[in-house]
Tab-separated table of C-alpha atoms and ligand atoms in Angstrom:
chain	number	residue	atom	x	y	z
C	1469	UNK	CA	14.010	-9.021	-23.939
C	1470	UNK	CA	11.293	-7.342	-26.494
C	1471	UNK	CA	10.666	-4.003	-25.117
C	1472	UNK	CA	7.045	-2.474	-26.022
C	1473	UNK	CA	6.208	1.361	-25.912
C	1474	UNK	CA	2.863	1.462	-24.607
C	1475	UNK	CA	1.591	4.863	-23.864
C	1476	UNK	CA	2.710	8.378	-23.743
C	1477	UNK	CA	0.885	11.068	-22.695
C	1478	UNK	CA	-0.104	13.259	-20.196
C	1479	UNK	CA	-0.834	11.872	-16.534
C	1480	UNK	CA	-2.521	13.684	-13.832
C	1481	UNK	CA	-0.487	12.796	-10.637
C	1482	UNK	CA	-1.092	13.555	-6.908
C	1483	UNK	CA	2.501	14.968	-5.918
C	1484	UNK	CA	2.729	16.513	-2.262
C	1485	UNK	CA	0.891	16.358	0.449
C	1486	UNK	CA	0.465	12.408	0.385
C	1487	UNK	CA	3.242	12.492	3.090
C	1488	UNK	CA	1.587	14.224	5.548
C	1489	UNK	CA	-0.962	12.850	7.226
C	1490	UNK	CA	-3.734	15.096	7.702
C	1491	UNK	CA	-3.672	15.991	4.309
C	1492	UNK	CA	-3.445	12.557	3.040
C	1493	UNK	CA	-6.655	12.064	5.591
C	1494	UNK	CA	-8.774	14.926	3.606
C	1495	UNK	CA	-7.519	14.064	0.298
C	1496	UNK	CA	-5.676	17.287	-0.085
C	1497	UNK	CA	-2.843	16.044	-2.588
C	1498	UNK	CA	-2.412	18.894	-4.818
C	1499	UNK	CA	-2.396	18.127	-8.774
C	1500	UNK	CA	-0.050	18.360	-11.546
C	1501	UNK	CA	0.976	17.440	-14.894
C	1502	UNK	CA	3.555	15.540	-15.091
C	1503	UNK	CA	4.835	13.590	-18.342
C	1504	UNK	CA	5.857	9.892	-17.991
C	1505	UNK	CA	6.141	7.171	-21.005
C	1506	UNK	CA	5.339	3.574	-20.122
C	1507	UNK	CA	6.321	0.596	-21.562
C	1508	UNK	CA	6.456	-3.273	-20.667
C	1509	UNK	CA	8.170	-6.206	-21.510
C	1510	UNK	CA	8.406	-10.016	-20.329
C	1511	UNK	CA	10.710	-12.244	-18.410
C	1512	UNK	CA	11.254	-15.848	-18.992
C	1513	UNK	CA	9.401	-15.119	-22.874
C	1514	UNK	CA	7.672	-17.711	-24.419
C	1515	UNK	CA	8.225	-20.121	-21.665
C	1516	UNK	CA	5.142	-21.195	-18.444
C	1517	UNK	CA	6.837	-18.775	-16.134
C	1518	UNK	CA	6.382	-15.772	-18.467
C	1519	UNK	CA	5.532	-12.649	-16.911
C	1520	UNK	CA	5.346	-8.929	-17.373
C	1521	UNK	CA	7.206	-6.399	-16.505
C	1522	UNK	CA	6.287	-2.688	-16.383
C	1523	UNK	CA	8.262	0.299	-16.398
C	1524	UNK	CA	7.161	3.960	-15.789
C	1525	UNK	CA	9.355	6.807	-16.798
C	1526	UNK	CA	9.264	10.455	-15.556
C	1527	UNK	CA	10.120	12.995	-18.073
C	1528	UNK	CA	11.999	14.333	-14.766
C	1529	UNK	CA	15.060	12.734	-14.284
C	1530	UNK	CA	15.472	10.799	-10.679
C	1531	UNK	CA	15.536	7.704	-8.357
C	1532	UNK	CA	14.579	4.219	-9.297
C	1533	UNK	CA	12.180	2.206	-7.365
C	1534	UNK	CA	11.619	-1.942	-8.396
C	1535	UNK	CA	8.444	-2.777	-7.202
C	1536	UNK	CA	7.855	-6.763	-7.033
C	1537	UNK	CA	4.644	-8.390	-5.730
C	1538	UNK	CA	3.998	-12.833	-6.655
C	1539	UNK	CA	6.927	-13.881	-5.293
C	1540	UNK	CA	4.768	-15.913	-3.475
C	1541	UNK	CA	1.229	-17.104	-5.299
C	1542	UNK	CA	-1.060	-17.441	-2.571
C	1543	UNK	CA	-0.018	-13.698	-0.784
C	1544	UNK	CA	-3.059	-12.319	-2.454
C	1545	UNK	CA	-2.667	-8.499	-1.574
C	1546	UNK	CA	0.884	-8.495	-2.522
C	1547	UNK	CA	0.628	-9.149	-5.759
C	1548	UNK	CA	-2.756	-7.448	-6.051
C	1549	UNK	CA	-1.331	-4.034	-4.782
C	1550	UNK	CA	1.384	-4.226	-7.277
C	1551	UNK	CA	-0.925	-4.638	-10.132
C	1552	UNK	CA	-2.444	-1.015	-9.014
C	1553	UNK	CA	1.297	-0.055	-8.183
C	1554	UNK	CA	2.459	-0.312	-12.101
C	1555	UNK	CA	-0.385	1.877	-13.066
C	1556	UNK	CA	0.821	4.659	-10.801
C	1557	UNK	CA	2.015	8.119	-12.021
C	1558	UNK	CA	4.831	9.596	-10.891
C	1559	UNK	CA	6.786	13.199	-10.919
C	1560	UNK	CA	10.531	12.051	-11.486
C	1561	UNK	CA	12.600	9.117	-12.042
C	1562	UNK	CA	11.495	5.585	-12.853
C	1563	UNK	CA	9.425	3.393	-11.470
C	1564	UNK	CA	9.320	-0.972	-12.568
C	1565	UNK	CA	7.009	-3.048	-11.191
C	1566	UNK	CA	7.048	-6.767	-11.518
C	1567	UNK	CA	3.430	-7.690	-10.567
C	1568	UNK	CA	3.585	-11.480	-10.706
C	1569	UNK	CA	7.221	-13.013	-10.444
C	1570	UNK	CA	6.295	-16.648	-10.017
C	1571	UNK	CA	3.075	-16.043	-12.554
C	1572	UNK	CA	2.750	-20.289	-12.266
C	1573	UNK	CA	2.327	-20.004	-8.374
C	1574	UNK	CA	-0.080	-17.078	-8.682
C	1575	UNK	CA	-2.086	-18.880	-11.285
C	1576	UNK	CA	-2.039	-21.675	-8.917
C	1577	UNK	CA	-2.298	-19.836	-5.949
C	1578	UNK	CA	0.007	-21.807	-4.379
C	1579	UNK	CA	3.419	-20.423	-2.571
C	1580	UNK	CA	5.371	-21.925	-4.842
C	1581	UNK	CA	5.099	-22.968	-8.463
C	1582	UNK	CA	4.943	-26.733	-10.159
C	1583	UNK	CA	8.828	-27.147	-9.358
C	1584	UNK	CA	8.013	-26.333	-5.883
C	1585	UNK	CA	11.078	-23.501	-5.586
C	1586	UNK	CA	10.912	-21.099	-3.114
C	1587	UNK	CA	11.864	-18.271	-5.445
C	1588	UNK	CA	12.271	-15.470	-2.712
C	1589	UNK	CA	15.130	-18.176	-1.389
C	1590	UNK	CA	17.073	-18.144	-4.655
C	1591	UNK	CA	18.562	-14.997	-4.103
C	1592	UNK	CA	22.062	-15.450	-2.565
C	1593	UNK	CA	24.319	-12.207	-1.451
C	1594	UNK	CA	27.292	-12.594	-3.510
C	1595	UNK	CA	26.089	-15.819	-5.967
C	1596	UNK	CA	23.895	-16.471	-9.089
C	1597	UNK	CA	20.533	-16.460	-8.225
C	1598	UNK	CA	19.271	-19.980	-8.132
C	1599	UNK	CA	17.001	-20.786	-10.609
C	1600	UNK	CA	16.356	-19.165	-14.466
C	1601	UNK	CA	13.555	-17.573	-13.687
C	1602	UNK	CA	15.353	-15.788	-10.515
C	1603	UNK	CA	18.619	-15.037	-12.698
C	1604	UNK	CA	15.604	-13.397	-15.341
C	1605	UNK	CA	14.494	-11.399	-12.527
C	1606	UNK	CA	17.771	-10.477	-11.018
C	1607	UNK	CA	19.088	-9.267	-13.960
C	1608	UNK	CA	16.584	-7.085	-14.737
C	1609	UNK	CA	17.136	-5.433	-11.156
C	1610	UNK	CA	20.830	-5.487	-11.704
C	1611	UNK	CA	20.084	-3.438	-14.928
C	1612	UNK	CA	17.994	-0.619	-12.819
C	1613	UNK	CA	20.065	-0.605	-10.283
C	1614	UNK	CA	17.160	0.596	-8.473
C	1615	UNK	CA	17.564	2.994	-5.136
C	1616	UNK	CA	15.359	1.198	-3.610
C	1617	UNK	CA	13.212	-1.957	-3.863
C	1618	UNK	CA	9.819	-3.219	-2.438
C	1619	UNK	CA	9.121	-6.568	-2.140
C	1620	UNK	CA	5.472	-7.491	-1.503
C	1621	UNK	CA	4.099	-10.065	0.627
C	1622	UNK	CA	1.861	-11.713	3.213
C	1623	UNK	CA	1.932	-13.278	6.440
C	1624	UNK	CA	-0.192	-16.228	7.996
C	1625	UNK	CA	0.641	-15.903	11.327
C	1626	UNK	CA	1.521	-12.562	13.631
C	1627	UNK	CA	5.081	-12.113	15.628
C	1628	UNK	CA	5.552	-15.782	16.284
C	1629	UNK	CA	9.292	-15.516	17.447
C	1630	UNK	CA	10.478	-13.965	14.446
C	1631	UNK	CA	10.067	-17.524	12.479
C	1632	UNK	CA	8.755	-17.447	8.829
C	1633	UNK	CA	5.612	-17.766	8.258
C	1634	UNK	CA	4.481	-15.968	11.645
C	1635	UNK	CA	5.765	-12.464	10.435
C	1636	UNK	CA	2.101	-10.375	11.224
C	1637	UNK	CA	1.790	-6.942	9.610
C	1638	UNK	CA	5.547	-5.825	9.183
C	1639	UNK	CA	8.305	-3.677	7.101
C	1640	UNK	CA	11.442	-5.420	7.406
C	1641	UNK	CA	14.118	-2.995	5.725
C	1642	UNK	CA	17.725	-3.453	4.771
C	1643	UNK	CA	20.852	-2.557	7.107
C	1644	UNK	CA	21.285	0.755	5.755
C	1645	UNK	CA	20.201	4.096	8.384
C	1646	UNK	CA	18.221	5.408	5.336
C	1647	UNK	CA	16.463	2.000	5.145
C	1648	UNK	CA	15.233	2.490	9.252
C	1649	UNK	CA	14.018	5.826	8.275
C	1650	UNK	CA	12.058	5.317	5.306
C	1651	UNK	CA	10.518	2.235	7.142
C	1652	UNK	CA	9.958	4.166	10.597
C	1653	UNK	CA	8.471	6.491	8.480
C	1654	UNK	CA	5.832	4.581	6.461
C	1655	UNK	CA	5.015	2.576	9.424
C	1656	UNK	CA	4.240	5.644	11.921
C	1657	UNK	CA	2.024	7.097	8.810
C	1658	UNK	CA	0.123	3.828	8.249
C	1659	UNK	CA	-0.436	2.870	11.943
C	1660	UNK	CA	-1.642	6.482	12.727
C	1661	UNK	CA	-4.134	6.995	10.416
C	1662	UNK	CA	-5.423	3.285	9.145
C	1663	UNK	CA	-4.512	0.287	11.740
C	1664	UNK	CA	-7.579	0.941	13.834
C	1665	UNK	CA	-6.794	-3.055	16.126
C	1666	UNK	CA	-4.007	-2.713	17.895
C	1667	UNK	CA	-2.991	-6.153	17.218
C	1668	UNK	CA	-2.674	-5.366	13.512
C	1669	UNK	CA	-0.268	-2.249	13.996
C	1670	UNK	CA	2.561	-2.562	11.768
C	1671	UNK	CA	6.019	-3.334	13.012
C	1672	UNK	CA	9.460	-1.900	11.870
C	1673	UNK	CA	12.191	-4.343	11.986
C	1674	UNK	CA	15.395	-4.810	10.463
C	1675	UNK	CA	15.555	-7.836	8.222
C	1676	UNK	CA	18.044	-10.376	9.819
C	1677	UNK	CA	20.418	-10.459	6.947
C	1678	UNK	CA	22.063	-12.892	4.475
C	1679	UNK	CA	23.798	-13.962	7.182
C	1680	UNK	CA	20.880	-15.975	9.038
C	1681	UNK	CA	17.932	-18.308	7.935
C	1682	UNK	CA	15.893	-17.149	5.774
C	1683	UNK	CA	18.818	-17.551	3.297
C	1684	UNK	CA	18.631	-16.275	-0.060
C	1685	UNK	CA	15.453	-13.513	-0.256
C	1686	UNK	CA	15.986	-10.934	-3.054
C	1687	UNK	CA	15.233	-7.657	-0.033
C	1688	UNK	CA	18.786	-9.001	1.085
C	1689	UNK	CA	20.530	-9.271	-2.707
C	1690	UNK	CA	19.450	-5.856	-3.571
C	1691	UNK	CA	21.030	-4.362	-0.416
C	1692	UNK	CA	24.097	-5.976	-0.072
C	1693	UNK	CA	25.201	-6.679	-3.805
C	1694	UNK	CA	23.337	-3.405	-4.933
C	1695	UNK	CA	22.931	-0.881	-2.076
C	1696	UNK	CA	19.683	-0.505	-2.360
C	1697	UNK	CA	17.309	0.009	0.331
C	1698	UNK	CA	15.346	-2.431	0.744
C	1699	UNK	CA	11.876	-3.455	2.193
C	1700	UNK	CA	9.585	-6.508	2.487
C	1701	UNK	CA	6.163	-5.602	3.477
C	1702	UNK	CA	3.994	-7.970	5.055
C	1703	UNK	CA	0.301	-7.762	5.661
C	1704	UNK	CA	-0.954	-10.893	8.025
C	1705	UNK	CA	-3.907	-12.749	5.960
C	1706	UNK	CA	-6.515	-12.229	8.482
C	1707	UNK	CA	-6.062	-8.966	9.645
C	1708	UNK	CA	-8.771	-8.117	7.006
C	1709	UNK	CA	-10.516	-8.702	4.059
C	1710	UNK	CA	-7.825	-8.978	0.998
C	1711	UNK	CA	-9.266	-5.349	-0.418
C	1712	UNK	CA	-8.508	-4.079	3.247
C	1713	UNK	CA	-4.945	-5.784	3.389
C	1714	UNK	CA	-4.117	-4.495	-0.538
C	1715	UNK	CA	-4.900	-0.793	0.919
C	1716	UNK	CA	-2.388	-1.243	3.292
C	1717	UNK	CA	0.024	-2.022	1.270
C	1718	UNK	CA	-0.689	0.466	-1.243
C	1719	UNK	CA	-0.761	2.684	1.547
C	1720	UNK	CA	3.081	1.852	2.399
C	1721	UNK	CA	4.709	1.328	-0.697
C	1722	UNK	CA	3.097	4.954	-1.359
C	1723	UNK	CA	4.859	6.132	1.668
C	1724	UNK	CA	8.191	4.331	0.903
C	1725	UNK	CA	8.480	5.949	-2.688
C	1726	UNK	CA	6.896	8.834	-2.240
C	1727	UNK	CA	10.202	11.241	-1.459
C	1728	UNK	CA	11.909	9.236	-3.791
C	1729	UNK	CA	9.901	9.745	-6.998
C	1730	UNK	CA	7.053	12.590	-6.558
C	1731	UNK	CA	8.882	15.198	-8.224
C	1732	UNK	CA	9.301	17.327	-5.278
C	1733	UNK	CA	12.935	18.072	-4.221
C	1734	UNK	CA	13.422	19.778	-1.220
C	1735	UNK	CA	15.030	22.459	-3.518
C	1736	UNK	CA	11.272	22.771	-4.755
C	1737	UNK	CA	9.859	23.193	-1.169
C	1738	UNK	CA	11.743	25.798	-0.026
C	1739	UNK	CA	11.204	27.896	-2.927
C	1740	UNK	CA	7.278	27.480	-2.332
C	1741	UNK	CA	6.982	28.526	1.572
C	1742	UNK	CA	3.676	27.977	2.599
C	1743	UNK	CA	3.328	24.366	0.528
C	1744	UNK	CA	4.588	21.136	1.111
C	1745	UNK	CA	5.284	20.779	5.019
C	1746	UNK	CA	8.239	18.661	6.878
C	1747	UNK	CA	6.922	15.432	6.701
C	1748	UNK	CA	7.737	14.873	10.413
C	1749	UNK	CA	5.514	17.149	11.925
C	1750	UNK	CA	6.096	16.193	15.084
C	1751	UNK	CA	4.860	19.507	16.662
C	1752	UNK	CA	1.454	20.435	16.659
C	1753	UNK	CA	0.752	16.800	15.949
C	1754	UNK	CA	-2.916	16.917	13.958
C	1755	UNK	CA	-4.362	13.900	15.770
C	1756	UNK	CA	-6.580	13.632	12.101
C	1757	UNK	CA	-6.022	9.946	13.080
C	1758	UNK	CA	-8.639	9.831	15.688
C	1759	UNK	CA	-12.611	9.915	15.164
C	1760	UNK	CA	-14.559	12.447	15.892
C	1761	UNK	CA	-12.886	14.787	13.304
C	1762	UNK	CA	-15.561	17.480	12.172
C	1763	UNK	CA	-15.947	16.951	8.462
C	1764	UNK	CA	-19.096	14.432	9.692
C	1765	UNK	CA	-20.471	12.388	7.304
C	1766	UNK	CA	-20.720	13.962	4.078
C	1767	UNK	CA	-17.480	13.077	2.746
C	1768	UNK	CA	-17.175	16.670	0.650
C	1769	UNK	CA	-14.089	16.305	-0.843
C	1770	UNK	CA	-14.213	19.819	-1.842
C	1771	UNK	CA	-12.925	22.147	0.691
C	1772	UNK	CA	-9.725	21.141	0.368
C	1773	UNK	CA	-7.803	24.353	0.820
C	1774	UNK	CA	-5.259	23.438	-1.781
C	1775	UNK	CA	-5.377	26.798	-3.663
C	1776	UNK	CA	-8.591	25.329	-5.829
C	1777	UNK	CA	-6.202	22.980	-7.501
C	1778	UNK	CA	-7.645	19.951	-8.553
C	1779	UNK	CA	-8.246	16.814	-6.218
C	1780	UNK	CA	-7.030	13.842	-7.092
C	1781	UNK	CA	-7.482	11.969	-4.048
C	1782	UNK	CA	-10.737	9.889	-3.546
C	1783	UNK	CA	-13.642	11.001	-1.621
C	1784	UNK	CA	-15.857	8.716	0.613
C	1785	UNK	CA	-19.263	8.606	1.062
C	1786	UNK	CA	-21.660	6.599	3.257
C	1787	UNK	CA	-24.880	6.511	2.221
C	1788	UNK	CA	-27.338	4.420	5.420
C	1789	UNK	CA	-30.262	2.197	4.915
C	1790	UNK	CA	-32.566	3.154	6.330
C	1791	UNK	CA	-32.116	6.779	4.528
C	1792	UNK	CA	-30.552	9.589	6.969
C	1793	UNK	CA	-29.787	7.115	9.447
C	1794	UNK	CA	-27.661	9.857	11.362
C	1795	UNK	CA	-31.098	11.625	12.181
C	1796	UNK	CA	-32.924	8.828	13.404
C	1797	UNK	CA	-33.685	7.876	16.610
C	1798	UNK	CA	-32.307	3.730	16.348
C	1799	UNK	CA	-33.863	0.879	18.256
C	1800	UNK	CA	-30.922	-1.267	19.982
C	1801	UNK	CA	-31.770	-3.869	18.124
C	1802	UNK	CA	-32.188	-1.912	14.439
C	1803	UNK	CA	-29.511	-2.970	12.106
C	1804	UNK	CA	-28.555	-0.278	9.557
C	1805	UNK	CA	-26.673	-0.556	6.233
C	1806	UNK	CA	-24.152	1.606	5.525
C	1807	UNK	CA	-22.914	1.902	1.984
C	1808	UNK	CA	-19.568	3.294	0.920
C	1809	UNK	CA	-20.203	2.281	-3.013
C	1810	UNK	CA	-21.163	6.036	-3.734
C	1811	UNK	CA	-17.384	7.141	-3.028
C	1812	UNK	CA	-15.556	7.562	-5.528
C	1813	UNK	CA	-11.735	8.820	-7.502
C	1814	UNK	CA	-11.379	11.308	-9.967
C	1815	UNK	CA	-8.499	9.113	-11.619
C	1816	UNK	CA	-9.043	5.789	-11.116
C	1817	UNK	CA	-10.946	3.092	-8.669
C	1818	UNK	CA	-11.580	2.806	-5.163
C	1819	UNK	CA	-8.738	-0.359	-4.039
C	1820	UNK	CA	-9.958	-0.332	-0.927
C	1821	UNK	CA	-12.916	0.129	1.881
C	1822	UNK	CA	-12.225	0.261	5.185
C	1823	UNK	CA	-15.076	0.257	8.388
C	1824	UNK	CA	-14.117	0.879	11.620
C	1825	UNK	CA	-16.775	1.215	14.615
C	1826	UNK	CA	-16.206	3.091	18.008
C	1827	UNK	CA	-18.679	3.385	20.948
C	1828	UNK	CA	-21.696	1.108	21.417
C	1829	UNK	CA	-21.886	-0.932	17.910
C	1830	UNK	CA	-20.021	-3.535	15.625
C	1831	UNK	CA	-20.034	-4.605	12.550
C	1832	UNK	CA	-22.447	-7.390	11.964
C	1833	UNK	CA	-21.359	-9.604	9.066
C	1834	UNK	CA	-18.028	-10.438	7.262
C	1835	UNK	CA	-14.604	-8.174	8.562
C	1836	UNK	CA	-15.631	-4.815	7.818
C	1837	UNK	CA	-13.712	-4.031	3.831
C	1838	UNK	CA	-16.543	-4.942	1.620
C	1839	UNK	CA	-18.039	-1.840	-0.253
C	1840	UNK	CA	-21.379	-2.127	2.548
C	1841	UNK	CA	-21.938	-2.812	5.687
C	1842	UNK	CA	-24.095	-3.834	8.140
C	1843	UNK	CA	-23.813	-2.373	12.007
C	1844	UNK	CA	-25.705	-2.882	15.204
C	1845	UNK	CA	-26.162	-1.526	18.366
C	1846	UNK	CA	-24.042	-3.222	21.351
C	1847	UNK	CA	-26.149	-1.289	24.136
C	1848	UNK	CA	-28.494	1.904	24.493
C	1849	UNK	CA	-26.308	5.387	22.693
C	1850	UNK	CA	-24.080	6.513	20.310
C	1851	UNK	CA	-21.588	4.470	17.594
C	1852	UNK	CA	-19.085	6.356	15.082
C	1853	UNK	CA	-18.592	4.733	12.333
C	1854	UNK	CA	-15.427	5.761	9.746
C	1855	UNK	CA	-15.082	4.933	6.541
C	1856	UNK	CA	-11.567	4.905	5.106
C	1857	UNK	CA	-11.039	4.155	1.008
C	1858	UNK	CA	-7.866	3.974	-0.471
C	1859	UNK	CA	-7.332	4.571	-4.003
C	1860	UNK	CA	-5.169	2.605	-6.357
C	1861	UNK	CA	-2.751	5.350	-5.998
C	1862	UNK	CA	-2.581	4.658	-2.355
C	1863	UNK	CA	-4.036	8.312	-1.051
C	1864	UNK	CA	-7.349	7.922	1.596
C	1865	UNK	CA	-10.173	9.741	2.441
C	1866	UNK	CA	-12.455	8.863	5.413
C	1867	UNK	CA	-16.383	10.150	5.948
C	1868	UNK	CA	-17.910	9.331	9.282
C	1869	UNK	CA	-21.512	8.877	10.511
C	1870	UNK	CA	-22.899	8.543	14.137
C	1871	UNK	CA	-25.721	6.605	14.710
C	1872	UNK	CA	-27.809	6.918	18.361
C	1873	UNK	CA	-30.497	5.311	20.234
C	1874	UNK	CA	-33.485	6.519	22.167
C	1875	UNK	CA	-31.634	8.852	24.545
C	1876	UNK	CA	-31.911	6.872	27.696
C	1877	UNK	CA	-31.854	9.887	30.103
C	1878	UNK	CA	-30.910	13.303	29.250
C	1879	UNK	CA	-29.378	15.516	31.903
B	3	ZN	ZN1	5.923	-14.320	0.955
């Protein structure tokens, strides 16, 4: 296994902050440097299964997180978020990603590759993994030993009696209490603040276990042979368009690692009172979730309240055709534009738009995650639009603009 040092150098990382909701909402992570060296190398060299493997060191020491998205070829935003996931930053320990394990079924985009092996059913509790390319893989996990691992995927249908492939938007975690936390936790963040249909709300559910069909995924090798918690996200294929679905799930694996490998102990947080806060905040709940927050439409990223440090979070924008929509008075039957292709990241890309209408519109063509737009009235008054973009780190920023009819009567 051929082992190349890639880059080393100073990385601006969002530590903090990305936890807590509200915060994550504005943006607010707070900055700093932090030192990590990367490096890649390739399983199964030389041969058609080849693929690349990345690893990201902290200078800090601390957990290790295994990252693995292609399992499957044709779960798009699985393998997609992991390809933003091994570019991430981090504050301590190590992070590996595995982008695309079965690179011939990605290529294909077909679930499985040419020999038509399930390869997330070669991984037996107990046994050698099943084919070469899974004993490649498992070995490399063995080596890490990770603390946890993260096993990216999508569904095609949603709850259908707990039977593969009807799995809907899910975390299914390992046995361990730790594992039921850190999914209970991710789950709660993500459907608070970006599962606006009910019927896409993510579920928490403990993974059924070696024990019971489905035999043999590597979420259930890594807990039982390893300790490791584990987790298998699943985003359901038409919940949204694949940019929408690949924010999710950078959304949740951000979420899931987040304690694990930001750099900030709790030793840290109680020598800075007055900084990072409890992540469960159950009092005083900021319901930052819910439209109709006052930061309107401008999407100022600015006023962040982070002690001036520097933002690293994106910032949204919505610009409306026609101009300064918001200030119109709309015919029912106007159709606006709204474009969110003016937001932008100070580190990186936008992975993901989200729209999301409220009150007396819709969206009027394709599922609402393209860049633009277009909306239309459903009746006479008011619609509130949000705009949610995730960056390839995984941290969100919404901007909002209400658009109104002819006031029918006015009191
Ligand atoms: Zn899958």
């Amino acid at each position: 296994m051929r082992r190349t040092l890639t880059t080393r150098r100073k990385f601006l990382t969002a530590t903090g902050g990305l936890t807590i909701a509200g915060l994550a909402l504005s943006g607010n992570a707070t900055a700093e440097e932090t030192d990590v060296s990367r490096s890649t190398f390739k399983l199964r060299e030389g041969t058609e299964e080849e693929t690349t493997v990345y690893e990201t060191v902290a200078d800090e020491d601390g957990p290790t997180v295994v990252v693995v998205g292609g399992m499957h070829g044709d779960e798009e935003a699985g393998y997609r978020a992991a390809n933003y996931v091994r570019e991430w930053a981090i504050g301590a320990g190590t992070l590996v990603t595995i982008p695309r394990a079965n690179a011939r079924a990605v290529e294909r985009g077909t679930r499985n590759g040419p020999d038509g092996v399930d390869l997330n059913r070669q991984f037996e509790v107990g046994e050698r993994p099943g084919t070469e390319l899974a004993r490649e893989i498992w070995n490399l996990v063995r080596r890490y030993d990770p603390d946890m691992l993260i096993d990216l995927h999508e569904s095609r249908g949603i709850y259908r009696d707990d039977q593969d492939p009807g799995l809907g938007q899910a975390v299914f975690h390992s046995q361990q209490q730790k594992a039921y936390d850190e999914a209970e936790e991710a789950v709660r963040y993500v459907n608070r603040n970006h599962v606006s249909n009910p019927r896409y709300l993510f579920k928490k559910s403990l993974a059924t276990g070696p024990d019971m069909p489905p035999y043999g995924l590597l979420i259930y090798k890594a807990s039982y042979d390893l300790g490791a918690t584990s987790h298998l996200v699943e985003t359901y294929e038409e919940a949204g368009g694949v940019d929408k679905r690949v924010g999710w799930q950078l959304q949740i694996v951000r979420q899931l690692i987040n304690d694990l490998l930001s750099g900030d102990s709790d030793e840290e947080v109680d020598d800075e009172p007055g900084g990072d806060e409890p992540e469960d905040d159950t009092g005083g709940d900021d319901s930052d979730g819910d439209a109709g927050e006052g930061d309107g439409s401008d999407g100022d990223g600015g006023d962040d309240g982070s002690g001036g440090e520097p933002n690293q979070g994106p910032t949204a924008r919505i610009e409306t055709n026609p101009a300064n929509a918001d200030e119109l008075d709309l015919s029912s039957d106007d159709v606006v534009t709204l474009d969110g292709s003016a937001s932008s990241d100070a580190d990186g890309e936008i992975a993901s738009y989200d729209w999301n209408v409220e009150g007396l519109g819709k969206i009027a063509n394709g599922g609402g995650s393209g860049d633009t737009v277009d909306v239309t009235f459903t009746g006479c008054g008011e619609m509130l639009v949000t705009l949610t973009v995730t960056d390839a780190d995984g941290a969100t920023d919404t901007a909002q603009v209400t658009l109104s009819t002819l006031p029918p009567i006015r009191e």
